[in-house]
Tab-separated table of C-alpha atoms in Angstrom:
chain	number	residue	atom	x	y	z
A	258	UNK	CA	92.877	18.458	-109.061
A	259	UNK	CA	90.386	19.358	-111.775
A	260	UNK	CA	90.075	15.635	-112.423
A	261	UNK	CA	89.043	15.063	-108.793
A	262	UNK	CA	86.328	17.694	-108.934
A	263	UNK	CA	85.024	16.418	-112.240
A	264	UNK	CA	85.077	12.854	-110.905
A	265	UNK	CA	83.016	13.663	-107.847
A	266	UNK	CA	80.497	15.751	-109.812
A	267	UNK	CA	79.843	13.057	-112.373
A	268	UNK	CA	80.083	10.117	-109.990
A	269	UNK	CA	77.521	11.700	-107.678
A	270	UNK	CA	75.382	12.532	-110.719
A	271	UNK	CA	75.537	8.918	-111.950
A	272	UNK	CA	74.623	7.511	-108.541
A	273	UNK	CA	71.839	10.037	-107.930
A	274	UNK	CA	70.412	9.251	-111.367
A	275	UNK	CA	70.580	5.534	-110.598
A	276	UNK	CA	68.706	6.257	-107.373
A	277	UNK	CA	66.123	8.073	-109.457
A	278	UNK	CA	65.842	5.059	-111.781
A	279	UNK	CA	64.917	2.688	-108.985
A	280	UNK	CA	62.728	5.019	-106.922
A	281	UNK	CA	60.789	7.013	-109.471
A	282	UNK	CA	57.085	6.200	-109.652
A	283	UNK	CA	56.831	7.211	-113.264
A	284	UNK	CA	58.575	4.809	-115.645
A	285	UNK	CA	59.233	7.488	-118.256
A	286	UNK	CA	61.153	9.426	-115.592
A	287	UNK	CA	63.037	6.251	-114.781
A	288	UNK	CA	64.068	5.868	-118.401
A	289	UNK	CA	65.275	9.491	-118.582
A	290	UNK	CA	67.191	9.136	-115.314
A	291	UNK	CA	68.839	6.072	-116.866
A	292	UNK	CA	70.164	8.216	-119.738
A	293	UNK	CA	71.648	10.638	-117.189
A	294	UNK	CA	73.294	7.770	-115.313
A	295	UNK	CA	74.803	6.359	-118.512
A	296	UNK	CA	76.163	9.793	-119.363
A	297	UNK	CA	77.867	10.171	-115.951
A	298	UNK	CA	79.461	6.759	-116.395
A	299	UNK	CA	80.761	7.801	-119.782
A	300	UNK	CA	82.511	10.777	-118.181
A	301	UNK	CA	84.060	8.380	-115.626
A	302	UNK	CA	85.433	6.351	-118.564
A	303	UNK	CA	87.072	9.512	-119.944
A	304	UNK	CA	88.708	10.074	-116.541
A	305	UNK	CA	89.993	6.487	-116.633
A	306	UNK	CA	91.700	7.088	-120.034
A	307	UNK	CA	89.208	4.839	-121.791
A	308	UNK	CA	88.384	7.228	-124.638
A	309	UNK	CA	87.056	4.608	-127.029
A	310	UNK	CA	84.849	3.018	-124.332
A	311	UNK	CA	83.490	6.453	-123.443
A	312	UNK	CA	82.481	6.967	-127.095
A	313	UNK	CA	80.949	3.479	-127.210
A	314	UNK	CA	79.081	4.165	-123.973
A	315	UNK	CA	77.643	7.393	-125.357
A	316	UNK	CA	76.683	5.856	-128.659
A	317	UNK	CA	75.314	2.471	-127.577
A	318	UNK	CA	73.950	3.151	-124.056
A	319	UNK	CA	72.806	6.771	-124.071
A	320	UNK	CA	71.906	6.516	-127.715
A	321	UNK	CA	70.628	3.120	-128.794
A	322	UNK	CA	69.682	1.258	-125.593
A	323	UNK	CA	67.835	4.210	-124.049
A	324	UNK	CA	65.878	4.816	-127.226
A	325	UNK	CA	64.882	1.151	-127.341
A	326	UNK	CA	63.827	1.207	-123.689
A	327	UNK	CA	61.799	4.377	-124.221
A	328	UNK	CA	60.124	2.800	-127.253
A	329	UNK	CA	59.213	-0.267	-125.244
A	330	UNK	CA	57.848	1.902	-122.450
A	331	UNK	CA	55.704	3.860	-124.881
A	332	UNK	CA	54.432	0.703	-126.576
A	333	UNK	CA	53.411	-1.031	-123.346
A	334	UNK	CA	52.061	1.861	-121.323
A	335	UNK	CA	48.593	1.337	-119.820
A	336	UNK	CA	46.539	3.154	-117.248
A	337	UNK	CA	47.735	6.043	-115.121
A	338	UNK	CA	51.278	7.029	-115.956
A	339	UNK	CA	52.045	8.418	-112.503
A	340	UNK	CA	51.604	4.905	-111.044
A	341	UNK	CA	53.347	3.106	-113.888
A	342	UNK	CA	56.389	1.880	-111.951
A	343	UNK	CA	55.271	0.471	-108.611
A	344	UNK	CA	57.197	-1.525	-106.046
A	345	UNK	CA	56.120	-5.072	-105.240
A	346	UNK	CA	55.186	-6.311	-101.800
A	347	UNK	CA	58.623	-7.483	-100.771
A	348	UNK	CA	60.567	-4.357	-101.686
A	349	UNK	CA	61.737	-4.003	-98.072
A	350	UNK	CA	63.569	-7.319	-98.246
A	351	UNK	CA	65.141	-6.223	-101.560
A	352	UNK	CA	66.325	-2.982	-99.986
A	353	UNK	CA	67.780	-4.855	-97.017
A	354	UNK	CA	69.597	-7.423	-99.158
A	355	UNK	CA	71.047	-4.889	-101.556
A	356	UNK	CA	72.146	-2.657	-98.676
A	357	UNK	CA	73.897	-5.580	-97.079
A	358	UNK	CA	75.622	-6.438	-100.394
A	359	UNK	CA	76.829	-2.841	-100.634
A	360	UNK	CA	78.105	-2.924	-97.071
A	361	UNK	CA	80.030	-6.144	-97.694
A	362	UNK	CA	81.576	-4.866	-100.928
A	363	UNK	CA	82.525	-1.518	-99.320
A	364	UNK	CA	84.133	-3.269	-96.320
A	365	UNK	CA	86.174	-5.479	-98.624
A	366	UNK	CA	87.218	-2.512	-100.796
A	367	UNK	CA	88.116	-0.235	-97.880
A	368	UNK	CA	89.933	-2.793	-95.750
A	369	UNK	CA	91.982	-4.407	-98.536
A	370	UNK	CA	95.301	-2.554	-98.616
A	371	UNK	CA	97.141	-4.885	-101.009
A	372	UNK	CA	95.822	-3.772	-104.368
A	373	UNK	CA	99.314	-3.594	-105.895
A	374	UNK	CA	98.489	-0.185	-107.324
A	375	UNK	CA	101.325	1.358	-109.254
A	376	UNK	CA	102.849	4.548	-107.785
A	377	UNK	CA	102.267	6.346	-111.048
A	378	UNK	CA	99.270	5.012	-112.934
A	379	UNK	CA	99.658	4.160	-116.536
A	380	UNK	CA	98.406	7.028	-118.618
A	381	UNK	CA	98.427	6.101	-122.279
A	382	UNK	CA	96.208	3.767	-124.306
A	383	UNK	CA	92.498	3.263	-124.520
A	384	UNK	CA	92.240	4.754	-128.000
A	385	UNK	CA	90.385	3.060	-130.807
A	386	UNK	CA	93.651	2.154	-132.577
A	387	UNK	CA	95.116	0.341	-129.561
A	388	UNK	CA	91.903	-1.461	-128.780
A	389	UNK	CA	91.283	-2.542	-132.398
A	390	UNK	CA	94.821	-3.888	-132.660
A	391	UNK	CA	94.053	-6.084	-129.615
A	392	UNK	CA	90.611	-7.090	-130.870
A	393	UNK	CA	91.834	-8.163	-134.288
A	394	UNK	CA	94.868	-10.130	-133.116
A	395	UNK	CA	94.716	-11.671	-129.650
A	396	UNK	CA	90.963	-11.585	-129.186
A	397	UNK	CA	89.915	-12.341	-132.768
A	398	UNK	CA	87.865	-15.497	-131.989
A	399	UNK	CA	85.790	-13.829	-129.209
A	400	UNK	CA	85.384	-10.820	-131.499
A	401	UNK	CA	83.890	-12.983	-134.268
A	402	UNK	CA	81.778	-14.798	-131.711
A	403	UNK	CA	80.431	-11.445	-130.552
A	404	UNK	CA	79.579	-10.540	-134.117
A	405	UNK	CA	77.659	-13.844	-134.537
A	406	UNK	CA	75.931	-13.279	-131.210
A	407	UNK	CA	74.796	-9.778	-132.233
A	408	UNK	CA	73.452	-11.006	-135.587
A	409	UNK	CA	71.607	-13.928	-134.031
A	410	UNK	CA	70.209	-11.794	-131.172
A	411	UNK	CA	68.936	-9.013	-133.449
A	412	UNK	CA	67.351	-11.514	-135.849
A	413	UNK	CA	65.758	-13.308	-132.927
A	414	UNK	CA	64.498	-10.003	-131.521
A	415	UNK	CA	62.839	-9.120	-134.831
A	416	UNK	CA	61.251	-12.598	-135.072
A	417	UNK	CA	60.036	-12.454	-131.472
A	418	UNK	CA	58.537	-9.011	-131.706
A	419	UNK	CA	57.101	-9.300	-135.221
A	420	UNK	CA	56.066	-12.941	-135.353
A	421	UNK	CA	56.604	-15.384	-138.176
A	422	UNK	CA	54.053	-16.228	-140.877
A	423	UNK	CA	53.326	-19.918	-140.843
A	424	UNK	CA	54.574	-21.542	-144.047
A	425	UNK	CA	52.276	-23.948	-145.829
B	65	UNK	CA	90.337	3.020	-93.456
B	66	UNK	CA	91.805	6.492	-93.730
B	67	UNK	CA	90.972	9.650	-95.599
B	68	UNK	CA	93.457	9.015	-98.372
B	69	UNK	CA	90.923	6.500	-99.682
B	70	UNK	CA	88.737	9.446	-100.590
B	71	UNK	CA	91.067	10.803	-103.261
B	72	UNK	CA	90.262	9.439	-106.681
B	73	UNK	CA	92.031	6.107	-106.551
B	74	UNK	CA	91.082	2.588	-107.308
B	75	UNK	CA	88.904	2.134	-104.221
B	76	UNK	CA	86.845	5.235	-105.024
B	77	UNK	CA	85.969	3.858	-108.424
B	78	UNK	CA	85.194	0.466	-106.885
B	79	UNK	CA	82.876	2.156	-104.383
B	80	UNK	CA	81.038	3.940	-107.193
B	81	UNK	CA	80.664	0.610	-108.945
B	82	UNK	CA	79.410	-1.012	-105.769
B	83	UNK	CA	76.792	1.692	-105.220
B	84	UNK	CA	75.499	1.408	-108.783
B	85	UNK	CA	75.464	-2.390	-108.488
B	86	UNK	CA	73.467	-2.288	-105.218
B	87	UNK	CA	70.934	0.173	-106.649
B	88	UNK	CA	70.490	-2.081	-109.680
B	89	UNK	CA	70.095	-5.095	-107.351
B	90	UNK	CA	67.423	-3.270	-105.385
B	91	UNK	CA	65.635	-2.411	-108.606
B	92	UNK	CA	65.654	-6.069	-109.734
B	93	UNK	CA	64.236	-7.153	-106.362
B	94	UNK	CA	61.675	-4.417	-105.822
B	95	UNK	CA	60.174	-3.409	-109.135
B	96	UNK	CA	56.972	-4.693	-110.621
B	97	UNK	CA	57.349	-3.448	-114.138
B	98	UNK	CA	59.519	-5.731	-116.268
B	99	UNK	CA	61.023	-2.806	-118.203
B	100	UNK	CA	62.160	-1.282	-114.909
B	101	UNK	CA	63.825	-4.627	-114.091
B	102	UNK	CA	65.651	-4.536	-117.458
B	103	UNK	CA	66.830	-0.995	-116.660
B	104	UNK	CA	68.178	-2.164	-113.320
B	105	UNK	CA	70.059	-4.986	-115.017
B	106	UNK	CA	71.653	-2.418	-117.309
B	107	UNK	CA	72.737	-0.436	-114.244
B	108	UNK	CA	74.411	-3.525	-112.806
B	109	UNK	CA	76.219	-4.290	-116.028
B	110	UNK	CA	77.538	-0.683	-116.146
B	111	UNK	CA	78.833	-1.012	-112.556
B	112	UNK	CA	80.754	-4.141	-113.620
B	113	UNK	CA	82.185	-2.228	-116.568
B	114	UNK	CA	83.432	0.549	-114.314
B	115	UNK	CA	85.219	-2.081	-112.221
B	116	UNK	CA	86.880	-3.626	-115.305
B	117	UNK	CA	88.140	-0.282	-116.610
B	118	UNK	CA	89.271	0.942	-113.162
B	119	UNK	CA	91.282	-2.232	-112.521
B	120	UNK	CA	92.776	-1.942	-115.968
B	121	UNK	CA	93.824	1.638	-115.299
B	122	UNK	CA	95.353	1.200	-111.878
B	123	UNK	CA	96.709	-2.311	-111.854
B	124	UNK	CA	98.764	-3.753	-114.635
B	125	UNK	CA	101.777	-5.973	-114.697
B	126	UNK	CA	104.840	-4.601	-116.397
B	127	UNK	CA	106.208	-8.047	-117.045
B	128	UNK	CA	103.429	-9.160	-119.398
B	129	UNK	CA	103.232	-8.468	-123.090
B	130	UNK	CA	102.386	-4.874	-123.916
B	131	UNK	CA	99.544	-6.081	-126.130
B	132	UNK	CA	97.654	-7.493	-123.186
B	133	UNK	CA	97.573	-4.174	-121.269
B	134	UNK	CA	94.119	-3.232	-122.542
B	135	UNK	CA	92.485	-6.552	-121.554
B	136	UNK	CA	90.092	-4.830	-119.128
B	137	UNK	CA	88.868	-2.552	-121.899
B	138	UNK	CA	88.265	-5.558	-124.147
B	139	UNK	CA	86.290	-7.293	-121.399
B	140	UNK	CA	84.189	-4.152	-120.881
B	141	UNK	CA	83.542	-3.986	-124.634
B	142	UNK	CA	82.320	-7.603	-124.693
B	143	UNK	CA	80.037	-6.839	-121.725
B	144	UNK	CA	78.616	-3.944	-123.688
B	145	UNK	CA	78.018	-6.195	-126.739
B	146	UNK	CA	76.270	-8.857	-124.660
B	147	UNK	CA	74.182	-6.213	-122.880
B	148	UNK	CA	73.033	-4.785	-126.193
B	149	UNK	CA	71.980	-8.267	-127.364
B	150	UNK	CA	70.295	-8.897	-124.039
B	151	UNK	CA	68.272	-5.657	-124.104
B	152	UNK	CA	67.166	-6.296	-127.678
B	153	UNK	CA	65.896	-9.807	-126.978
B	154	UNK	CA	64.474	-8.746	-123.581
B	155	UNK	CA	62.425	-5.917	-125.023
B	156	UNK	CA	61.183	-8.135	-127.892
B	157	UNK	CA	60.025	-10.640	-125.220
B	158	UNK	CA	58.353	-7.820	-123.260
B	159	UNK	CA	56.426	-6.700	-126.338
B	160	UNK	CA	55.391	-10.272	-127.198
B	161	UNK	CA	54.171	-10.921	-123.642
B	162	UNK	CA	52.371	-7.615	-123.645
B	163	UNK	CA	50.644	-8.571	-126.861
B	164	UNK	CA	49.386	-11.822	-125.334
B	165	UNK	CA	48.634	-10.732	-121.772
B	166	UNK	CA	48.123	-6.936	-121.950
B	167	UNK	CA	50.418	-6.392	-118.966
B	168	UNK	CA	54.053	-5.732	-118.026
B	169	UNK	CA	53.649	-6.646	-114.362
B	170	UNK	CA	55.926	-9.519	-113.474
B	171	UNK	CA	53.557	-10.669	-110.703
B	172	UNK	CA	51.103	-11.686	-113.474
B	173	UNK	CA	53.658	-13.715	-115.444
B	174	UNK	CA	52.623	-16.949	-113.770
B	175	UNK	CA	51.846	-19.294	-116.657
B	176	UNK	CA	54.227	-21.881	-115.281
B	177	UNK	CA	52.723	-21.957	-111.782
B	178	UNK	CA	50.311	-24.753	-111.018
């Protein structure tokens, strides 16, 4: 029962913060709402028994990604900050399309009765030990590929942002 | 559709994911600032992660190997890794474009238009 209350508090917080991200006129406020939304999603991971993913969400998203986004906002800010995050001309079509997408997904979710949900959900697992066992045995090749991807992406980001001196 | 769907089950988590995804989609369509568009993409990736973890929690097959039970968590972890790489490269591109064009407005990124 406590889980239900905590779920609704943090789910509504995450969704309201996401609403703030896409409607705020000030892009610094958008970035701070984004941190709040990531935090609410981390609490949802805890409720889903994904302890390790909750920790990763807090460290990578609410820590690293938000800091990088706020840095980029600060580095590229020009003009009046209250008007720094405007909508474009066709925002009404965007609102219509995304609302229709939500309606379709919600109809599918609410009318599908054959999810094959277990009577008693599985309650263990999700710790770093279980996940690392899986990552280093069955998913070892994708794990190494992800490591290579991160190295290449971060090197490329540094080269893109800093520029390369032309060699003679 | 009955009220038992409103207790915290699989469909509730899927609805939360759908709402976050739709809000992110609206942000991608409607925003002018490219950093706001990147933030909206992050929201959409997080919605997908909620779906992965919720399916992993509520639906699993007892007949399969016990080591495959956490596959949804692994998929979410790879999504997080790719999202981190994406945001790093995306923000580097934003800063480079800003250095050349002095703007972050996507309506002015029209070099390729003739």
